[in-house]
Short mmCIF file of C-alpha atoms in Angstrom, two decimals:
data_model
loop_
_atom_site.label_atom_id
_atom_site.label_comp_id
_atom_site.label_asym_id
_atom_site.label_seq_id
_atom_site.Cartn_x
_atom_site.Cartn_y
_atom_site.Cartn_z
CA ILE A 1 -21.12 -23.98 -1.23
CA GLY A 2 -20.30 -25.61 -4.20
CA LEU A 3 -21.39 -26.00 -7.89
CA ASN A 4 -24.88 -27.54 -8.63
CA THR A 5 -25.62 -27.46 -4.79
CA LEU A 6 -29.11 -27.36 -4.99
CA HIS A 7 -29.80 -28.21 -8.60
CA GLY A 8 -27.54 -31.45 -8.59
CA PRO A 9 -28.19 -33.74 -11.41
CA ALA A 10 -31.15 -31.60 -12.52
CA ALA A 11 -28.81 -29.01 -13.85
CA PRO A 12 -26.21 -30.04 -16.70
CA ALA A 13 -22.58 -29.46 -16.06
CA PRO A 14 -21.65 -25.68 -17.21
CA ASP A 15 -19.32 -25.62 -20.05
CA PRO A 16 -15.78 -23.93 -18.59
CA ALA A 17 -16.43 -21.16 -21.58
CA VAL A 18 -19.23 -19.89 -19.14
CA ALA A 19 -17.97 -20.62 -15.75
CA ASN A 20 -19.17 -17.00 -14.59
CA GLU A 21 -23.04 -17.89 -15.45
CA LEU A 22 -23.07 -20.15 -12.67
CA PRO A 23 -27.16 -21.55 -11.90
CA GLU A 24 -26.14 -20.66 -8.18
CA VAL A 25 -25.84 -17.52 -6.47
CA GLY A 26 -25.48 -15.84 -2.94
CA LEU A 27 -27.81 -13.57 -1.73
CA ARG A 28 -27.03 -10.65 0.87
CA CYS A 29 -30.04 -8.27 1.97
CA ALA A 30 -29.74 -4.98 3.22
CA VAL A 31 -33.01 -2.74 4.05
CA ARG A 32 -33.44 1.07 5.21
CA THR A 33 -36.25 1.59 7.83
CA ARG A 34 -37.04 4.58 9.71
CA THR A 35 -36.98 2.40 13.75
CA SER A 36 -34.85 -0.17 14.69
CA GLU A 37 -38.53 -1.71 15.51
CA GLU A 38 -39.15 -1.99 11.87
CA ALA A 39 -35.40 -3.06 11.09
CA ASP A 40 -35.99 -6.28 13.83
CA LYS A 41 -39.08 -7.12 12.03
CA VAL A 42 -37.83 -7.27 8.92
CA ARG A 43 -34.93 -9.20 10.47
CA ARG A 44 -37.89 -11.71 11.80
CA ALA A 45 -39.40 -12.12 8.48
CA GLY A 46 -36.40 -12.71 6.40
CA ALA A 47 -34.63 -15.34 9.07
CA HIS A 48 -35.80 -18.22 7.15
CA LEU A 49 -33.86 -17.51 4.25
CA TRP A 50 -30.78 -17.89 6.10
CA ILE A 51 -31.95 -21.39 8.02
CA MET A 52 -33.97 -23.04 5.18
CA GLY A 53 -30.74 -23.11 2.36
CA PRO A 54 -29.61 -26.46 1.46
CA GLY A 55 -26.19 -28.08 3.56
CA GLY A 56 -23.52 -25.16 3.92
CA THR A 57 -25.15 -22.26 2.88
CA SER A 58 -26.36 -21.40 6.43
CA PHE A 59 -24.28 -19.04 8.69
CA GLY A 60 -26.18 -18.70 11.75
CA THR A 61 -28.82 -16.48 13.10
CA PRO A 62 -28.92 -13.26 11.43
CA ILE A 63 -27.14 -9.97 12.77
CA LYS A 64 -29.13 -7.68 14.69
CA PRO A 65 -29.83 -4.72 13.28
CA ARG A 66 -27.25 -1.48 12.96
CA PRO A 67 -27.28 1.97 12.10
CA VAL A 68 -25.56 2.62 8.94
CA ILE A 69 -22.96 5.35 8.99
CA SER A 70 -22.66 6.06 5.42
CA LEU A 71 -23.82 5.19 1.95
CA TRP A 72 -22.91 5.79 -1.62
CA PRO A 73 -24.87 3.82 -3.80
CA THR A 74 -23.37 4.11 -7.34
CA LEU A 75 -23.09 2.71 -10.36
CA ILE A 76 -19.63 2.17 -12.70
CA PRO A 77 -19.30 1.21 -16.14
CA ARG A 78 -18.93 -2.86 -16.44
CA SER A 79 -15.66 -2.51 -18.16
CA PHE A 80 -14.00 -1.21 -14.88
CA VAL A 81 -14.78 -4.27 -13.14
CA GLU A 82 -12.66 -7.10 -13.75
CA GLN A 83 -14.19 -10.53 -13.92
CA LYS A 84 -12.39 -13.98 -12.61
CA THR A 85 -13.09 -17.50 -11.72
CA GLN A 86 -11.14 -19.75 -10.12
CA ILE A 87 -11.32 -23.14 -9.77
CA LEU A 88 -9.58 -25.30 -7.51
CA VAL A 89 -9.67 -29.35 -7.35
CA ALA A 90 -8.86 -30.66 -4.12
#
């Protein structure tokens, strides 16, 4: 993917001091349904999200629905998360 892949020259280059606030994101969706049929409907409805992105952002077809063994949603204090950005120049 890369910096300004979507916005291109329409977006100014970010200040290195705020490199962790880049204007593009990756998206991963998780959905809980009562039946596998409902899960498959959601997968098909969201398929365009995977195939309509800019070059380099599509990773093939969405995976088939699978059961969740365990899930423990929780919140942690922001201070516990170390933010780090690394820019490599080829």
